[in-house]
Coordinates of C-alpha atoms and ligand atoms in Angstrom, one line a residue:
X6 CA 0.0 0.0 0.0
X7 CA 0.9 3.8 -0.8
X8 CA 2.0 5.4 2.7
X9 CA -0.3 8.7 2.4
X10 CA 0.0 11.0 4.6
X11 CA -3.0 11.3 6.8
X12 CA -4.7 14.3 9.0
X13 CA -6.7 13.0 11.7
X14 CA -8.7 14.4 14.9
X15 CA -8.6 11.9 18.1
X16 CA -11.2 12.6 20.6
X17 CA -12.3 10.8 24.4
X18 CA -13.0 12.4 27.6
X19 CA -10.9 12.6 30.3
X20 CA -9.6 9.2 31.6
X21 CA -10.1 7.6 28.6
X22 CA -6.5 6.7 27.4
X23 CA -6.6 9.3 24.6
X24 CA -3.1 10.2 26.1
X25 CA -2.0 6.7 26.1
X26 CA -3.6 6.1 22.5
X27 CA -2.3 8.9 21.0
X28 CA 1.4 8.4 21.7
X29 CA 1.2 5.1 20.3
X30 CA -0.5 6.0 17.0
X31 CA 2.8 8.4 17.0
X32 CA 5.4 6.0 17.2
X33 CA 3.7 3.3 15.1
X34 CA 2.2 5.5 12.1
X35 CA 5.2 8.2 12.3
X36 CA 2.9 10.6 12.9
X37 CA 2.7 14.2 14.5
X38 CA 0.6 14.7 17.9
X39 CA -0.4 18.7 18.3
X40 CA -2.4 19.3 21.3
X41 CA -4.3 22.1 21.4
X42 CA -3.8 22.3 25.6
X43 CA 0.2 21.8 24.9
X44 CA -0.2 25.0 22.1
X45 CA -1.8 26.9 24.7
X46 CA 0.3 26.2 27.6
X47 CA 3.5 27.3 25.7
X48 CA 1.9 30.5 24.4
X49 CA 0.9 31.1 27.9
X50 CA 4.4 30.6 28.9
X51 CA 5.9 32.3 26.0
X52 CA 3.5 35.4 27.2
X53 CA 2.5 36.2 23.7
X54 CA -0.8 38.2 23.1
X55 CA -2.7 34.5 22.3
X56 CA -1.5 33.3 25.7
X57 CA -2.4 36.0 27.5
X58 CA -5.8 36.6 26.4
X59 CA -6.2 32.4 26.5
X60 CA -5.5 32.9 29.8
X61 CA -7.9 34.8 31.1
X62 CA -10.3 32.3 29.8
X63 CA -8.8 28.6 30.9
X64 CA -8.8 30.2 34.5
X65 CA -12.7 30.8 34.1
X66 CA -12.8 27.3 33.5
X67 CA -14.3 28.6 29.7
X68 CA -13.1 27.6 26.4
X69 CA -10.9 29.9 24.3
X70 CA -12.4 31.7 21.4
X71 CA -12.5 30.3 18.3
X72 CA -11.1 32.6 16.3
X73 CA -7.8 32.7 18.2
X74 CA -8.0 28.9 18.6
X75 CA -8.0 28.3 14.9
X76 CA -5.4 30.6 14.5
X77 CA -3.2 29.0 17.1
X78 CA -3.8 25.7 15.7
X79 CA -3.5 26.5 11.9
X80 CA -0.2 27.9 12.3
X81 CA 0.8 25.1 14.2
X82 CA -0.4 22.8 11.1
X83 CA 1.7 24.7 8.7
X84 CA 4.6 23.3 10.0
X85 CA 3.8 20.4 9.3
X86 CA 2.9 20.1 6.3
X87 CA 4.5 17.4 5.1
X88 CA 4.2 14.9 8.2
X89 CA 1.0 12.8 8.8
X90 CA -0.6 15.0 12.1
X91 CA -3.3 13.5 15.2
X92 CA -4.8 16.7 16.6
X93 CA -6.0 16.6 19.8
X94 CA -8.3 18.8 22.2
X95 CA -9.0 20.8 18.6
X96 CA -11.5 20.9 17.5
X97 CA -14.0 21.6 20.8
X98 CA -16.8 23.2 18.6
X99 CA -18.7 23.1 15.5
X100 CA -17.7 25.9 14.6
X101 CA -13.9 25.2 14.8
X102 CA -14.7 22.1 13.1
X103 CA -15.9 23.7 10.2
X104 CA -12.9 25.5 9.8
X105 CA -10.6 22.4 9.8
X106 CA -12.9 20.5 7.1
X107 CA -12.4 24.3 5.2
X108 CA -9.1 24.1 5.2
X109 CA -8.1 20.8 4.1
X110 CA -9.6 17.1 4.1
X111 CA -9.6 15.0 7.1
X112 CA -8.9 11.3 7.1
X113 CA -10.2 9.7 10.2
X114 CA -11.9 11.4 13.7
X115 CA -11.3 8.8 16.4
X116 CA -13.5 8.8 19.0
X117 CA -12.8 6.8 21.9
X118 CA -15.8 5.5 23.9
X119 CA -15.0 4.1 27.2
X120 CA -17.9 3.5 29.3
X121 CA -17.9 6.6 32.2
X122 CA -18.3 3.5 35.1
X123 CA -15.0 2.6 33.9
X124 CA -13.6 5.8 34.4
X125 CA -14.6 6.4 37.3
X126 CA -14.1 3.4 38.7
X127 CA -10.2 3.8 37.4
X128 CA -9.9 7.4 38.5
X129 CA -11.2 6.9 42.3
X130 CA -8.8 4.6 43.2
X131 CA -6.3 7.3 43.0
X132 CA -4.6 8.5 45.9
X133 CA -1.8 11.1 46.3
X134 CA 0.9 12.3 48.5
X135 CA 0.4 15.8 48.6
X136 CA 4.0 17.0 49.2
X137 CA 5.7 14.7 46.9
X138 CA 3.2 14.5 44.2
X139 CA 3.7 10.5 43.9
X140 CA 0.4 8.9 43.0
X141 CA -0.7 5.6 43.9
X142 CA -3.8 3.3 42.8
X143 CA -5.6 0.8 45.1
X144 CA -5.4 -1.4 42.5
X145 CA -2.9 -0.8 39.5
X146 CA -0.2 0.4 42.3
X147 CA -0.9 0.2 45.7
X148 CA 1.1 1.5 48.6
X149 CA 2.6 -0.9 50.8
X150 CA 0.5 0.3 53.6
X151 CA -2.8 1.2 52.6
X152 CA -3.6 5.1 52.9
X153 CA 0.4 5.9 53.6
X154 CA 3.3 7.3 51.6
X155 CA 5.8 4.2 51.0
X156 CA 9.0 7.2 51.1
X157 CA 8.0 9.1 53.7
X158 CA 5.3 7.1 55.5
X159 CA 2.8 10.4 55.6
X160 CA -0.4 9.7 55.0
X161 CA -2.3 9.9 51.5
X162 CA -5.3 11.8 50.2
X163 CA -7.7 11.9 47.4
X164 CA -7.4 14.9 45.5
X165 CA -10.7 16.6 45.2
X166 CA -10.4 16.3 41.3
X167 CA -10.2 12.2 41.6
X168 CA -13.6 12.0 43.7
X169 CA -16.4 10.2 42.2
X170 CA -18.7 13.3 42.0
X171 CA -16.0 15.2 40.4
X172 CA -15.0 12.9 38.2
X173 CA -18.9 12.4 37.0
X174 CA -19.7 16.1 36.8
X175 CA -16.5 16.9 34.2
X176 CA -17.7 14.0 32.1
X177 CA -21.1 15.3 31.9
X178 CA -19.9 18.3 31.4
X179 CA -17.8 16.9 28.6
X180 CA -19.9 14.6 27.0
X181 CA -22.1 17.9 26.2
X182 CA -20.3 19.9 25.0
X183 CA -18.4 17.6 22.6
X184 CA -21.8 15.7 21.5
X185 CA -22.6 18.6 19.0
X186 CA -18.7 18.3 16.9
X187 CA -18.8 14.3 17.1
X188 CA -22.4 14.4 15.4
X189 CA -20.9 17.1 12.9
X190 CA -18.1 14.1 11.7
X191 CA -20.8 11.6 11.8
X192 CA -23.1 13.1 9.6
X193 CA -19.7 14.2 6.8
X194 CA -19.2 9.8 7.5
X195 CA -15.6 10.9 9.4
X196 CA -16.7 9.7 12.4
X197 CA -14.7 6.6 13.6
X198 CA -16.3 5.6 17.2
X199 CA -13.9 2.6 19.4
X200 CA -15.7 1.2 22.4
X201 CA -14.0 -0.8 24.9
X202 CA -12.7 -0.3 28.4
X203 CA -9.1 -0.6 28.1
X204 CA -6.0 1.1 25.7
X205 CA -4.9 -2.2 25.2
X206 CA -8.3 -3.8 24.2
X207 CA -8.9 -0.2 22.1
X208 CA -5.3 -0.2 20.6
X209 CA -5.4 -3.0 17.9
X210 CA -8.9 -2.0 16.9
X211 CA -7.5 1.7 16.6
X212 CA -3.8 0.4 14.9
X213 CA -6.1 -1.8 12.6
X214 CA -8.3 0.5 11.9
X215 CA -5.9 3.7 10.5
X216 CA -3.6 0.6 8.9
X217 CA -6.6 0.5 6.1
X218 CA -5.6 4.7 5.3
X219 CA -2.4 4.0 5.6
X220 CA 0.8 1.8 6.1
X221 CA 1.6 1.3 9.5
X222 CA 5.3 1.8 10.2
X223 CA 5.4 -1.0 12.8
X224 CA 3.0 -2.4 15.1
X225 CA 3.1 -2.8 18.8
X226 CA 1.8 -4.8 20.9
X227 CA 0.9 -4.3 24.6
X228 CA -0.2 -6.4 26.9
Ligands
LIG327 P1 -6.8 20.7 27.8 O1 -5.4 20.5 28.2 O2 -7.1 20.1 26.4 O3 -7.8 20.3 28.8 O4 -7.0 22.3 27.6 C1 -6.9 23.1 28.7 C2 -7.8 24.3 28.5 O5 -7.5 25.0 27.3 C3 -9.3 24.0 28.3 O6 -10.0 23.9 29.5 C4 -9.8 25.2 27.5 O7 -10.0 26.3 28.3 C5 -8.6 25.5 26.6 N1 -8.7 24.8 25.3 C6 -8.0 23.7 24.9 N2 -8.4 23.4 23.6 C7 -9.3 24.2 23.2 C8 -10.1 24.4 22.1 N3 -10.0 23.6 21.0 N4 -11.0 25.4 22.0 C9 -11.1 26.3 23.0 N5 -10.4 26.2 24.2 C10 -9.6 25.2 24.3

């Protein structure tokens, strides 16, 4: 097969391995990840007149207006216009969405459906050492002593963002405002929906999935 080079739009809420999922369509389709959060932060840093008005709106918890999204992001794109490019966290509305289909075709918009049970189930069995920062997980990676720092033998907490409620809330919250741009690729047949639980049961159907738009560089597997 041709290796074309393909511009695709990976989309999940929070917790469901679109981190995880996204680095390893990277390594194994040689492709570019731009993150519209990472854009942002580095503007922000950078203290350029983008970041500084994005700021004002990511610390009101609102999203960053369009216009100066699309800029951000299409100037990112430019430079990379010969690489095959996953964007992620862009785009959040319709209206950005438009202006990504105006500007060039899309190949694929992944979606990745993990039930919210699972998510929250995962993300509640978090627990954190506040001064350190180390994170532990009742079940993936427990302490040795439940509720206790292994280093320094302080006790743990659950951060208020990895509660149950918390966790439920952002995915509602999510889930609405992203319903309106993942029925805007389903009806141009873009849409690409994955259901499972885990990266590694979503992976191969993923890998598999881009391999028929493309060849694969390698393919890894994960256990
Ligand atoms: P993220 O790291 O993707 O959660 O992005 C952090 C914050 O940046 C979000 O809460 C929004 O305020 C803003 N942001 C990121 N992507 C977009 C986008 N495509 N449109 C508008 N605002 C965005």
């Amino acid at each position: 097969m041709i290796s074309k080079l393909l511009r695709t739009i990976i989309m999940g809420p929070p917790g469901s391995g679109k981190g995880t999922i996204s680095q390893r369509i990277m390594k194994d389709f040689d492709m570019k990840h731009l993150s519209s959060g990472d854009v942002l932060r580095k503007q922000i840093f950078e203290r350029t007149a983008a970041g500084i008005e994005a700021e004002k709106y990511i610390a009101q918890g609102q999203l960053v207006p369009d216009l100066t999204m699309v800029n951000l992001i299409f100037n990112e794109l430019e430079k990379l216009e010969n690489h095959s490019w996953l964007l992620d966290g862009f785009p959040r509305t319709v209206a950005q969405a438009k202006e990504v289909l105006d500007r060039g075709p899309i190949d694929a918009v992944i979606n990745l459906n993990v039930p919210f049970e699972v998510i929250i189930d995962r993300i509640k069995g978090r627990w954190t050492h506040p001064a350190s920062g180390r994170i532990y997980h009742t079940v993936f990676n427990p302490p040795s002593k439940e509720g206790i720092d292994d280093v320094t033998g302080e006790p743990l907490i659950q951060r208020d963002d990895d509660r149950p409620e918390t966790v439920r809330k952002r995915l509602e919250g999510y889930q609405l405002s992203t319903q309106p741009v993942l029925h805007f690729f389903n009806d141009k047949k873009l849409l690409k929906e994955f259901t499972g639980k885990y990266s590694n049961e979503l992976w191969p159907l993923v890998h598999d999935y881009l391999a028929t738009k493309t060849a694969p560089v390698q393919y890894t597997r994960y256990k």
